[in-house]
XYZ file of C-alpha atoms in Angstrom:
99
model
C 112.543 68.211 118.996
C 112.043 70.154 116.053
C 108.794 71.821 118.606
C 111.457 71.868 121.714
C 114.325 73.847 118.852
C 111.269 76.451 118.635
C 109.998 77.195 122.124
C 113.318 77.623 123.115
C 115.402 79.024 119.968
C 112.480 81.481 119.544
C 111.095 82.070 122.268
C 111.923 86.157 122.063
C 109.173 86.377 119.113
C 106.007 85.114 121.528
C 106.180 88.107 123.312
C 105.444 89.723 120.014
C 102.025 90.356 118.510
C 101.463 88.077 116.178
C 101.532 89.990 112.573
C 105.109 91.382 114.324
C 106.494 87.735 115.648
C 104.962 86.288 111.969
C 107.154 89.134 110.096
C 110.341 88.665 112.335
C 110.252 84.933 111.979
C 109.528 84.909 107.576
C 112.698 87.913 108.132
C 115.337 85.724 110.374
C 114.413 82.903 107.802
C 115.343 84.906 105.122
C 118.616 85.752 107.159
C 119.639 82.149 107.778
C 119.192 80.642 104.635
C 120.751 83.852 102.935
C 124.868 83.446 102.168
C 125.908 87.065 102.812
C 123.083 87.961 105.826
C 122.975 91.640 103.591
C 119.686 93.098 103.753
C 119.424 93.550 100.161
C 119.621 90.214 100.206
C 117.032 89.109 102.698
C 114.977 91.872 101.148
C 115.243 90.380 98.146
C 113.643 87.243 99.203
C 110.877 88.684 101.408
C 109.727 90.998 98.701
C 110.162 94.344 100.503
C 112.418 97.513 100.363
C 116.242 97.172 102.222
C 115.080 99.525 104.332
C 112.337 97.592 105.445
C 114.648 94.685 105.650
C 117.310 96.210 107.919
C 114.717 97.521 110.715
C 113.673 93.887 110.862
C 117.003 93.051 111.142
C 118.055 95.050 113.693
C 114.799 94.156 115.693
C 115.876 90.242 115.794
C 119.450 91.324 116.465
C 117.823 93.414 119.417
C 116.400 90.236 119.998
C 118.453 87.728 119.702
C 122.117 89.570 119.934
C 124.736 87.194 119.722
C 122.884 84.032 119.314
C 122.502 85.450 115.473
C 126.008 84.552 115.006
C 126.016 81.523 116.944
C 126.659 78.320 114.479
C 124.552 75.825 117.005
C 121.915 79.162 117.188
C 121.657 79.120 113.325
C 120.432 75.503 113.490
C 118.327 75.589 115.853
C 116.797 78.372 114.655
C 116.359 76.900 111.516
C 115.183 73.658 112.201
C 112.693 75.500 114.838
C 111.279 77.859 111.873
C 110.964 74.645 109.176
C 109.150 73.033 111.861
C 106.836 75.434 112.889
C 106.546 76.375 108.357
C 105.588 72.002 108.347
C 102.953 72.433 111.243
C 101.075 75.509 109.517
C 101.006 73.702 106.489
C 99.901 70.571 108.347
C 97.013 72.263 110.045
C 95.861 74.670 107.051
C 95.896 71.141 104.587
C 93.627 69.551 107.679
C 91.166 72.508 107.819
C 90.731 73.175 104.521
C 89.825 68.961 103.818
C 87.192 69.716 106.082
C 84.941 71.950 104.540
């Protein structure tokens, strides 16, 4: 289920270069986990400058539009991001154990 949500919810990120997609996924995660959904909160969570957070939040808004304020999209995206993080962690621990 998580993989299907990731496929659907995070689809706009797939069209981006990998590094940019990863940064925006991290920003989306920080946004979804923040209480006030402000650029300073997101910046603090990511350890970046608030203006950088504002730029990324604008880009997310361009990509996801009204979905960012839709509770169902937000839940789906959060589950998708968590699934992605768990999968990446599992892959890195598996590849690390093969060494």
